[in-house]
Tab-separated table of C-alpha atoms in Angstrom:
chain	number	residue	atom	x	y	z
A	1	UNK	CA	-59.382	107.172	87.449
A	2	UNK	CA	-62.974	106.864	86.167
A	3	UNK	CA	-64.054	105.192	89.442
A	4	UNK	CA	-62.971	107.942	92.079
A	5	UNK	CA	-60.184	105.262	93.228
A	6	UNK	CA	-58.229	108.511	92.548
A	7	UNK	CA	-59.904	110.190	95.593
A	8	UNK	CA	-59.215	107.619	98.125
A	9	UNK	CA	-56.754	107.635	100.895
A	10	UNK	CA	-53.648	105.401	101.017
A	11	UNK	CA	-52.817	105.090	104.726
A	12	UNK	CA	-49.344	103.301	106.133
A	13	UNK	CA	-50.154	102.323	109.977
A	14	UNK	CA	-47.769	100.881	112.380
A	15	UNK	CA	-49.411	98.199	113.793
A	16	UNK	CA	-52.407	96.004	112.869
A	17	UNK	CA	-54.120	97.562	116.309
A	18	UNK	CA	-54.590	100.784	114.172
A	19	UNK	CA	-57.480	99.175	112.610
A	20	UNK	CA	-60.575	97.769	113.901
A	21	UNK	CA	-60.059	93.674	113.197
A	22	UNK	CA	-63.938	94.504	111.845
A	23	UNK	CA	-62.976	96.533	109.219
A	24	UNK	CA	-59.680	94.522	108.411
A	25	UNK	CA	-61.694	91.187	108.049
A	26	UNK	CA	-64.215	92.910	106.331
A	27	UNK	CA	-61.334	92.818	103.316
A	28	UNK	CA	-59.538	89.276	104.119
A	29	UNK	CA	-62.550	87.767	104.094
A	30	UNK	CA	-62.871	84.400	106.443
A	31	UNK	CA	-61.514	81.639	104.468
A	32	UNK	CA	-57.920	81.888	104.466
A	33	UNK	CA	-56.989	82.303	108.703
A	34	UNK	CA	-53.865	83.588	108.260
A	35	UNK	CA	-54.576	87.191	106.687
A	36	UNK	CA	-56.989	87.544	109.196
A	37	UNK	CA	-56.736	90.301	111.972
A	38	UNK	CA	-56.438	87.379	114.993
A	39	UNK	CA	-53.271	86.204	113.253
A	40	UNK	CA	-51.708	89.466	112.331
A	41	UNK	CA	-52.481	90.840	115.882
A	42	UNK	CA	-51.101	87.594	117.542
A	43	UNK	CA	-48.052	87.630	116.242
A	44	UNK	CA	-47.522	91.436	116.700
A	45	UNK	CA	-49.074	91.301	120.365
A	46	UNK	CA	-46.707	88.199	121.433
A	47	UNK	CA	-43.888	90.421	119.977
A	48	UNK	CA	-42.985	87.592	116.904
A	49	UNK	CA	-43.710	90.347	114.829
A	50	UNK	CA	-42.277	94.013	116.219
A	51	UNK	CA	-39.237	96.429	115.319
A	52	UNK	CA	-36.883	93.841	117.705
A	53	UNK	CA	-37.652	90.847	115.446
A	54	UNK	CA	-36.853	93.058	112.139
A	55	UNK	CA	-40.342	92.600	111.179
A	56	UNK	CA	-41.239	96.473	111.303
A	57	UNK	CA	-45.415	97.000	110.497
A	58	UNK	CA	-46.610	99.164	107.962
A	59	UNK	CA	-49.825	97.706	106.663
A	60	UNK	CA	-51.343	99.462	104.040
A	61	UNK	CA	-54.602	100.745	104.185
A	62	UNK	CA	-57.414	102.489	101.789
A	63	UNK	CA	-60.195	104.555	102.526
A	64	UNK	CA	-62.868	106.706	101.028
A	65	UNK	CA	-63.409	110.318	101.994
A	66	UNK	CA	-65.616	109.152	104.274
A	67	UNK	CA	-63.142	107.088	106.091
A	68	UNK	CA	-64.388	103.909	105.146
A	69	UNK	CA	-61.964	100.543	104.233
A	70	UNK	CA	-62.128	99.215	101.507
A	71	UNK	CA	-58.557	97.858	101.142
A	72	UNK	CA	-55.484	96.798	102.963
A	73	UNK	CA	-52.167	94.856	102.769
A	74	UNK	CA	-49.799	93.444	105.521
A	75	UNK	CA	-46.754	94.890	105.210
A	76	UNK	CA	-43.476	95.178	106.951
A	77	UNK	CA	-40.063	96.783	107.226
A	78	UNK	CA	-37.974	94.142	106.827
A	79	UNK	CA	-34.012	94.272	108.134
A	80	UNK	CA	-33.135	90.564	107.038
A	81	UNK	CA	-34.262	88.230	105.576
A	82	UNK	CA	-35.376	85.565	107.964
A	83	UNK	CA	-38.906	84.219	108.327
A	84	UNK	CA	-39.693	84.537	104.562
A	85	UNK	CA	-39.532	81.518	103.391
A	86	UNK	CA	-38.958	82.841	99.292
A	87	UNK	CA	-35.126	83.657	100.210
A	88	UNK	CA	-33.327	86.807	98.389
A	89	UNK	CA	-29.832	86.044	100.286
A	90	UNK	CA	-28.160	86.046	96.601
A	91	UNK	CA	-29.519	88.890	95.511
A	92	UNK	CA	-28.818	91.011	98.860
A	93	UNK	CA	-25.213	89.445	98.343
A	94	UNK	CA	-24.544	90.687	94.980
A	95	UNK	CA	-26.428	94.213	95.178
A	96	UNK	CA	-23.922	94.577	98.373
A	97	UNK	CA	-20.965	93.300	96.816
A	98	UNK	CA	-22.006	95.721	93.953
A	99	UNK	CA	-22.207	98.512	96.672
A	100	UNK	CA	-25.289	98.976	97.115
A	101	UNK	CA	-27.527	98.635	100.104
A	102	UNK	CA	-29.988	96.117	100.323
A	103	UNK	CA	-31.482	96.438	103.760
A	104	UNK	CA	-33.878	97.741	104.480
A	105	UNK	CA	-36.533	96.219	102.218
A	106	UNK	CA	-40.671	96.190	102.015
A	107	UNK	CA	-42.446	92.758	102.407
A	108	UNK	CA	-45.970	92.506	101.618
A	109	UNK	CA	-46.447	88.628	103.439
A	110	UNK	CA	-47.562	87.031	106.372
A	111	UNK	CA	-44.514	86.693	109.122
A	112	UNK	CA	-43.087	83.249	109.210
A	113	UNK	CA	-45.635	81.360	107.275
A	114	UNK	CA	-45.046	79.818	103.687
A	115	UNK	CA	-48.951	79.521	102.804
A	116	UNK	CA	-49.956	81.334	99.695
A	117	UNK	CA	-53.064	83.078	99.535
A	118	UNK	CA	-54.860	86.705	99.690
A	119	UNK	CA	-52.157	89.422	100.203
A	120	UNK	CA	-53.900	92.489	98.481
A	121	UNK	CA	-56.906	92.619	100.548
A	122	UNK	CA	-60.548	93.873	99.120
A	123	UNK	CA	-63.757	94.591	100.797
A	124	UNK	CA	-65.607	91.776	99.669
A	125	UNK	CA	-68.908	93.148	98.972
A	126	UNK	CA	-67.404	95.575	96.326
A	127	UNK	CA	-68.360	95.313	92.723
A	128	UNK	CA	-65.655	92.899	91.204
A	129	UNK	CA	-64.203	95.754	88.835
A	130	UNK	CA	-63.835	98.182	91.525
A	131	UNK	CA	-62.033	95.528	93.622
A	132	UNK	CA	-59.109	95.182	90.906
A	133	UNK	CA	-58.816	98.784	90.544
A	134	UNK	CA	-57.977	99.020	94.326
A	135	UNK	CA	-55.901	96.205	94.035
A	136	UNK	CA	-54.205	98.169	91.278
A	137	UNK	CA	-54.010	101.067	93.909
A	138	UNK	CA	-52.413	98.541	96.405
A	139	UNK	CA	-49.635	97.874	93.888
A	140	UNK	CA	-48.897	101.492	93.141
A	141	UNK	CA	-49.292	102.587	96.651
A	142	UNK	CA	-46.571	100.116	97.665
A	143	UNK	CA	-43.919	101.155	95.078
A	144	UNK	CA	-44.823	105.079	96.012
A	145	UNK	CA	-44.061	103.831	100.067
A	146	UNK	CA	-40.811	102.383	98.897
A	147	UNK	CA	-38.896	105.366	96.669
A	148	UNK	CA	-40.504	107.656	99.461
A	149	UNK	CA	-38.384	105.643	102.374
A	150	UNK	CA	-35.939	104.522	100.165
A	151	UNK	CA	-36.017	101.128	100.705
A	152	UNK	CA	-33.977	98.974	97.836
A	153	UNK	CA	-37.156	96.938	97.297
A	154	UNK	CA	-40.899	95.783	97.797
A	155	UNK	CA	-41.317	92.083	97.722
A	156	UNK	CA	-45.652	90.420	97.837
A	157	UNK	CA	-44.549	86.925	98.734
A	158	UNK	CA	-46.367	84.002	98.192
A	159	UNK	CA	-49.513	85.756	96.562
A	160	UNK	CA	-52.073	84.053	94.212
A	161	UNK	CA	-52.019	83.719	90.557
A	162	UNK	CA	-54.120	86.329	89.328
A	163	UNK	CA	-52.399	89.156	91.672
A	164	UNK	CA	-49.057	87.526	90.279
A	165	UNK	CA	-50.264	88.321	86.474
A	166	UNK	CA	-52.021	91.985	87.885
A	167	UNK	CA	-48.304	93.251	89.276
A	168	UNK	CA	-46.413	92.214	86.289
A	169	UNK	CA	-48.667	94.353	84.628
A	170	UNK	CA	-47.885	96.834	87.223
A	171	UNK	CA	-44.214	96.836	86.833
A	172	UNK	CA	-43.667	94.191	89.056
A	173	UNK	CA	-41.210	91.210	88.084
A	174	UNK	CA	-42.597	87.350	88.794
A	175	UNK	CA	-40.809	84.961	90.683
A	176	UNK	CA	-42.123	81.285	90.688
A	177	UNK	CA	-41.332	78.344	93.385
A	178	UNK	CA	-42.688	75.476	93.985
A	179	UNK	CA	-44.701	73.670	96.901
A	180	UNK	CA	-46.078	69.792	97.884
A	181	UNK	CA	-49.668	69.780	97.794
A	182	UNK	CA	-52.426	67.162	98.680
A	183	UNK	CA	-55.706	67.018	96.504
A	184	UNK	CA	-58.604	65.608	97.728
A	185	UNK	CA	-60.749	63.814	94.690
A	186	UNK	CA	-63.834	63.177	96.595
A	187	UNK	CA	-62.337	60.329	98.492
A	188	UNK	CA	-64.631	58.714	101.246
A	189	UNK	CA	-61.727	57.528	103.912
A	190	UNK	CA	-57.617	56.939	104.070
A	191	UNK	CA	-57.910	53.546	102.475
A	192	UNK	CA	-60.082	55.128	99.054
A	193	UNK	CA	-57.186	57.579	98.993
A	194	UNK	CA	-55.009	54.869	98.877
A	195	UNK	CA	-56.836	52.645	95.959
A	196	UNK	CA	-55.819	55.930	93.835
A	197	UNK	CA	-51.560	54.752	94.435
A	198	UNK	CA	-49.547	52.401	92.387
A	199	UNK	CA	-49.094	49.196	94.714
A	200	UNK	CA	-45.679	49.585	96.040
A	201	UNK	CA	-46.707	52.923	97.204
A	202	UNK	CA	-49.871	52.214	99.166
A	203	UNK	CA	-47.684	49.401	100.697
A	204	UNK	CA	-45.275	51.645	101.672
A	205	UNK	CA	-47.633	54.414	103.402
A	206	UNK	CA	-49.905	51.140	105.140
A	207	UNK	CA	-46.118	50.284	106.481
A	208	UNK	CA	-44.786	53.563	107.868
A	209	UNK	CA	-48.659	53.572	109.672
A	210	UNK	CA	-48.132	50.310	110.836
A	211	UNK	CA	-45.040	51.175	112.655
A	212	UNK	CA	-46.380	53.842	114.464
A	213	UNK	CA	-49.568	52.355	115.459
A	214	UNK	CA	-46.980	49.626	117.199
A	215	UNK	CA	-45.153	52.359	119.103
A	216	UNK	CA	-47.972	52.441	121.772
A	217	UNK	CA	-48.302	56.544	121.316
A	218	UNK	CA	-51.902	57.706	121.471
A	219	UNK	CA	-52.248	60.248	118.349
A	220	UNK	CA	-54.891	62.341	118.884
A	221	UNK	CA	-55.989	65.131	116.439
A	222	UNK	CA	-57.687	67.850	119.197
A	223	UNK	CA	-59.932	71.296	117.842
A	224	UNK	CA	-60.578	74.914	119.128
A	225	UNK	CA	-61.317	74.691	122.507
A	226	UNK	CA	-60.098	71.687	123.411
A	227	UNK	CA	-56.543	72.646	123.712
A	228	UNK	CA	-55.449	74.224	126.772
A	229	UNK	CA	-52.820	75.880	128.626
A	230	UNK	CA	-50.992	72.867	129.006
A	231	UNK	CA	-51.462	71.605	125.531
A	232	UNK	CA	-49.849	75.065	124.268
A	233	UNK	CA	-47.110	74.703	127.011
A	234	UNK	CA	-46.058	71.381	125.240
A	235	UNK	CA	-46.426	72.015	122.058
A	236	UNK	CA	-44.103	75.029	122.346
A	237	UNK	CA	-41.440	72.648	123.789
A	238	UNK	CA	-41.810	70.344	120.981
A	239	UNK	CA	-41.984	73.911	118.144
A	240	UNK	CA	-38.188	75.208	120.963
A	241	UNK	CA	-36.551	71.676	120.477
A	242	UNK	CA	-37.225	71.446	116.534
A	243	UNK	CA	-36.669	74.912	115.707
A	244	UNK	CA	-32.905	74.477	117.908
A	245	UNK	CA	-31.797	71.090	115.787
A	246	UNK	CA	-33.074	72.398	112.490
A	247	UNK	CA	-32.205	76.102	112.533
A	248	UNK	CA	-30.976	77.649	115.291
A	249	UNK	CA	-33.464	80.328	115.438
A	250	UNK	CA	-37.135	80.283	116.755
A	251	UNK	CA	-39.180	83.277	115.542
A	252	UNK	CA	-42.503	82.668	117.386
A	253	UNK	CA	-42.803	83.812	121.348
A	254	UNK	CA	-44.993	81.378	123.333
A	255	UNK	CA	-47.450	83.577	124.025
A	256	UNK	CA	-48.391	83.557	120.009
A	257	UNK	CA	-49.483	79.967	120.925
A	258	UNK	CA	-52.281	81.157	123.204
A	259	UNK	CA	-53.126	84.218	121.794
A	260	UNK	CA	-53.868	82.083	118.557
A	261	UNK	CA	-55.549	79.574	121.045
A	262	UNK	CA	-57.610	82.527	122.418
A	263	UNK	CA	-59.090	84.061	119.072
A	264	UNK	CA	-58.954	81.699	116.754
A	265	UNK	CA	-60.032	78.906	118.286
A	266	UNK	CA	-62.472	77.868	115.581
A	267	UNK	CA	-59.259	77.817	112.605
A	268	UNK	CA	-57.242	75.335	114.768
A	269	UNK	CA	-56.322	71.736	114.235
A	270	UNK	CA	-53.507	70.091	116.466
A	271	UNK	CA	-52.819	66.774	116.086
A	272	UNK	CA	-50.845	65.435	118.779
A	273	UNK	CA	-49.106	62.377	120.493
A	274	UNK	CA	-49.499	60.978	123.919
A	275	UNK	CA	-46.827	58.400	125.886
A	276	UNK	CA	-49.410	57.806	128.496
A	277	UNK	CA	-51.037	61.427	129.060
A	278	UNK	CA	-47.790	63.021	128.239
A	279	UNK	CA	-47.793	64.659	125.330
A	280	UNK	CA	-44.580	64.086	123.280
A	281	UNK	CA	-45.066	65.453	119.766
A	282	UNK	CA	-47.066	67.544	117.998
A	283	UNK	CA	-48.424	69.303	114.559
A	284	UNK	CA	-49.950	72.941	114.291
A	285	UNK	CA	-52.892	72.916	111.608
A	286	UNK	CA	-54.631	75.791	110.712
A	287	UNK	CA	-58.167	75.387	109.053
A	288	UNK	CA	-59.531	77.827	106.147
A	289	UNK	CA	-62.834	77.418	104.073
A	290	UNK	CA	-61.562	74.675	102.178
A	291	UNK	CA	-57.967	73.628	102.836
A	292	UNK	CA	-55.957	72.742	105.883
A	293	UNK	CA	-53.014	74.507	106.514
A	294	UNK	CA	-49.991	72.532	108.008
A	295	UNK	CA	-47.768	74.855	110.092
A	296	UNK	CA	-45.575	74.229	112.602
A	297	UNK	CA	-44.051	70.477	113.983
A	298	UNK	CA	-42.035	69.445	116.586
A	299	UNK	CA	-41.332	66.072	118.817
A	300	UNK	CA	-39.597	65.212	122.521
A	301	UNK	CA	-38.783	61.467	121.255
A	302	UNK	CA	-37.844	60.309	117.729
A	303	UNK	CA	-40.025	57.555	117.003
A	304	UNK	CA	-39.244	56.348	112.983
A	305	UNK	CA	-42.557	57.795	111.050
A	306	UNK	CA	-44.076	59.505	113.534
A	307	UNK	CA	-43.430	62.778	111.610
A	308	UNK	CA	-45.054	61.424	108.493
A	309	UNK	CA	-48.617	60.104	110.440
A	310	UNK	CA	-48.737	63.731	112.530
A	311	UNK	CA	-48.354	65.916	109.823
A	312	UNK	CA	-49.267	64.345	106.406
A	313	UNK	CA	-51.382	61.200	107.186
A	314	UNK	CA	-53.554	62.657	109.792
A	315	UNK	CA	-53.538	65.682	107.863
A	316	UNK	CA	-55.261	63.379	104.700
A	317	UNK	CA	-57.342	61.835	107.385
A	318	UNK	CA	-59.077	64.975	108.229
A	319	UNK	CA	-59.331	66.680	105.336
A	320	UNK	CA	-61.127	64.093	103.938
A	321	UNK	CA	-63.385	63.306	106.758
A	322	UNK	CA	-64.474	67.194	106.517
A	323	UNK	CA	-64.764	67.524	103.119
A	324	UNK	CA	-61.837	69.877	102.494
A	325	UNK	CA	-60.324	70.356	99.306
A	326	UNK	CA	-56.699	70.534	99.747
A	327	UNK	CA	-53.789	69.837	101.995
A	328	UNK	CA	-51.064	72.320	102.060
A	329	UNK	CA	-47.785	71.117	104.224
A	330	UNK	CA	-45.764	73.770	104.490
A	331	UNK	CA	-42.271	74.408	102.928
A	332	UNK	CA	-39.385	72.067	101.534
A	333	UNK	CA	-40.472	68.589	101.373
A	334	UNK	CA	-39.809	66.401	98.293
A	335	UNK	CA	-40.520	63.647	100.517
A	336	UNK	CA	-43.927	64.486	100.445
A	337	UNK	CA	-44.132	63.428	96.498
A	338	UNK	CA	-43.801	59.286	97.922
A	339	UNK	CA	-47.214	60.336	100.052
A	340	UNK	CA	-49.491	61.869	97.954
A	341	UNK	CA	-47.831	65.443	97.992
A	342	UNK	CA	-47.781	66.774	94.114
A	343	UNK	CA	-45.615	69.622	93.069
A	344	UNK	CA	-47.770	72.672	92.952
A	345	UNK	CA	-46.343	76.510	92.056
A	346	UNK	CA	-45.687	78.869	94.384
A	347	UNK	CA	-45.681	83.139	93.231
A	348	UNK	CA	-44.559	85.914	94.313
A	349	UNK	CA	-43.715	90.122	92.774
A	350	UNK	CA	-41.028	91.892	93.841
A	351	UNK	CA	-40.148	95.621	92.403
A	352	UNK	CA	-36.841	96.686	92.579
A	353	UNK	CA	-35.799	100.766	92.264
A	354	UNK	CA	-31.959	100.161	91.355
A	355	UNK	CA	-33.190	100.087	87.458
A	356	UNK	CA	-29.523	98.312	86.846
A	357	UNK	CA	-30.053	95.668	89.782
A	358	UNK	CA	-33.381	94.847	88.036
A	359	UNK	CA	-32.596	93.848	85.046
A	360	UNK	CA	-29.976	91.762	86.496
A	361	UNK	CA	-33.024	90.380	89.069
A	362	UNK	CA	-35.082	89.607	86.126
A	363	UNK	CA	-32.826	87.603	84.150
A	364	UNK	CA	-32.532	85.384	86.878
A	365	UNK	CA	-36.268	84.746	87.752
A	366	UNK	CA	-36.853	84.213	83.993
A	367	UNK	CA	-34.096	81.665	84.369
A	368	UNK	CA	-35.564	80.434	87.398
A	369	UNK	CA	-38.897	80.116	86.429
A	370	UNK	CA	-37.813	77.897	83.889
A	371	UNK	CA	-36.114	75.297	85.673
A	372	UNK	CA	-38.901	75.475	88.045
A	373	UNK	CA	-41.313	74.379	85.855
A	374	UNK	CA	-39.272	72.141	84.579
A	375	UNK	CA	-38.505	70.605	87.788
A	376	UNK	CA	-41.787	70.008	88.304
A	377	UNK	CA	-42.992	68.709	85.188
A	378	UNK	CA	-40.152	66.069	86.054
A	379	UNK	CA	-40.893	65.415	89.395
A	380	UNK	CA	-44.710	64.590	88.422
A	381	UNK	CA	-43.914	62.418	85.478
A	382	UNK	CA	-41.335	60.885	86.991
A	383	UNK	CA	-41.911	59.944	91.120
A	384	UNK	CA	-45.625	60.222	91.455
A	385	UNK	CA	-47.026	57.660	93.705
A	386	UNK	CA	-50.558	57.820	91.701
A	387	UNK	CA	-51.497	55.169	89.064
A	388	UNK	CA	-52.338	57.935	87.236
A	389	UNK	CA	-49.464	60.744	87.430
A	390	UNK	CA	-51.948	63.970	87.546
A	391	UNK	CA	-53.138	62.487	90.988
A	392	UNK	CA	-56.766	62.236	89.895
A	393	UNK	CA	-56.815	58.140	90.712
């Protein structure tokens, strides 16, 4: 390459402690928390993350001669499909039934979290040009780790737009999906928010706040240091008793709760619910530079609402008290469309080696894609709860 990317070293480590969290952050930047180093390391220090969970590291990594980063990429083993949030069960299924072997697979993604953002990571003080070329070098480096481990796949889940049109030029095919998202249009408190809502909707939402104002509970929305040991401690009973009804399965180890308490205090937002001093219910926000993230939920009494004013309402409450841009709620959730929640897309790339198994994959994310948009073209037109349906009030 014209650029001396061509003299750089692509590096495969086993675990995010390989690199200094300087030099790593130095490429994720500091406004989406999630790809940074204090996340990655959490979850593979508390064990979420390790060989035993089938979430194998082997983060990517570029440097110059000199030994200098200027790129990386989380990325895992995977031997499942659990914790991803973008499911290929159907396509393991029929590659298997077809005789082939599906596991083990690569997955460029952050473990157990449906948030898209920054997955090919640049130093961010590199010329813009130079940055897409290594990003281009991220892309090839990835397919070049799979054929050489023979892994049936390589899979950058929930990545942003412009990566998503950079690896189809790279050979990778698109998948869309879709999300609920909350925009904030420079409202100045809940009640402007809810001027921008047909009637029977605002009525609705002032309702379902109503009736949890009348429970009694004490809902408290708590930052950084303020949580402590015993905060974490509950809140990983509520995340244990939501994670049995719902799934079956919990993927993250209580001590991820206070290693994330511990070093990245400043990214946290938990807002919480008191009978008395007792906490009772809970919801895990993560902040970035302009969007809060909504993570994880869970409750020790079923209270009618109570989900909806911890993790949505509150959630609107903040962001627009601190000027953030968006809300971002996590997976599933049509519900969300009746509270402000519009249908926004969700990417991802996946490369597949089995040329036959491709094609077959791509005819069904074209197909896919389709109904997707479609789906959400519908659901706007069709259920928003804004006067106007684009959301802008």
């Amino acid at each position: 390459m014209p650029d001396g990317t061509d003299q750089r070293v692509i590096k495969a480590l086993g675990s995010i402690s390989e690199i200094a969290a300087a030099d790593w952050d130095a490429c994720a930047g500091t406004g989406h928390p999630f790809v940074r180093h204090a996340f990655l390391s959490a979850l593979e220090d508390s064990g979420s993350a390790s060989d035993e969970s089938g979430w194998i590291p082997r983060h990517l990594v570029i440097e110059t001669p000199e030994g200098r980063v200027e790129a990386c990429a989380p990325l895992y083993i995977k031997t499942h499909s659990y914790g991803e949030y973008i499911f290929d069960w159907g396509w393991a299924d029929a590659y298997e039934r077809a005789g082939g072997r599906y596991y083990p697979k690569m997955q460029c993604a952050v473990p157990f979290t449906p948030v898209p953002g920054p997955r090919l990571l640049v130093h961010q003080a590199l010329d813009p040009a130079l940055r897409e070329e290594l990003q281009k070098l991220l892309l090839a480096g990835m397919m070049r780790v799979a054929d050489q481990l023979g892994v049936s796949s390589a899979h950058i889940t929930f990545c942003r737009k412009e990566l998503w049109e950079l690896g189809k030029d790279a050979g990778y095919l698109q998948r869309m999906n879709q999300q609920f998202h909350w925009h904030n249009r420079d409202y100045a408190d809940f009640d402007d928010f809810l001027a921008a809502l047909a009637s029977r909707k605002r009525k609705s939402i002032r309702k379902e706040r109503r009736k949890v104002a009348e429970t009694g509970l004490d809902i408290r929305t708590l930052e950084g240091r303020e949580l402590e040991e015993r905060h974490w401690d509950a809140f990983f009973q509520f995340y244990m008793s939501t994670t049995d009804k719902k799934w079956g399965q919990s993927y993250l180890h209580r001590e991820f709760f206070s290693m994330l308490g511990e070093r990245m205090a400043d990214a946290i937002v938990m807002v919480m619910a008191f009978d008395g001093e007792r906490p009772v219910a809970g919801a895990l926000n993560l902040k970035g530079s302009d969007c809060l993230y909504g993570r994880n939920w869970g409750s020790l009494q079923s209270h009618k609402f109570l989900h909806f004013e911890c993790c949505y309402y509150r959630a609107i409450d903040y962001a627009i008290e601190h000027g953030l841009a968006r809300v971002e709620a996590g997976a599933q959730g049509p519900h969300k469309v009746q509270r402000g929640y519009l249908p926004a897309p969700v990417y991802s790339l996946h490369y597949i080696r089995d040329p036959g198994f491709e094609d077959a994959v791509a005819d069904f994310v074209d197909r896919e894609r389709m109904q997707v948009e479609h789906e959400m073209a519908g659901i706007t037109a069709e259920y928003s709860p804004y006067r106007n349906a684009d959301g802008d009030g």
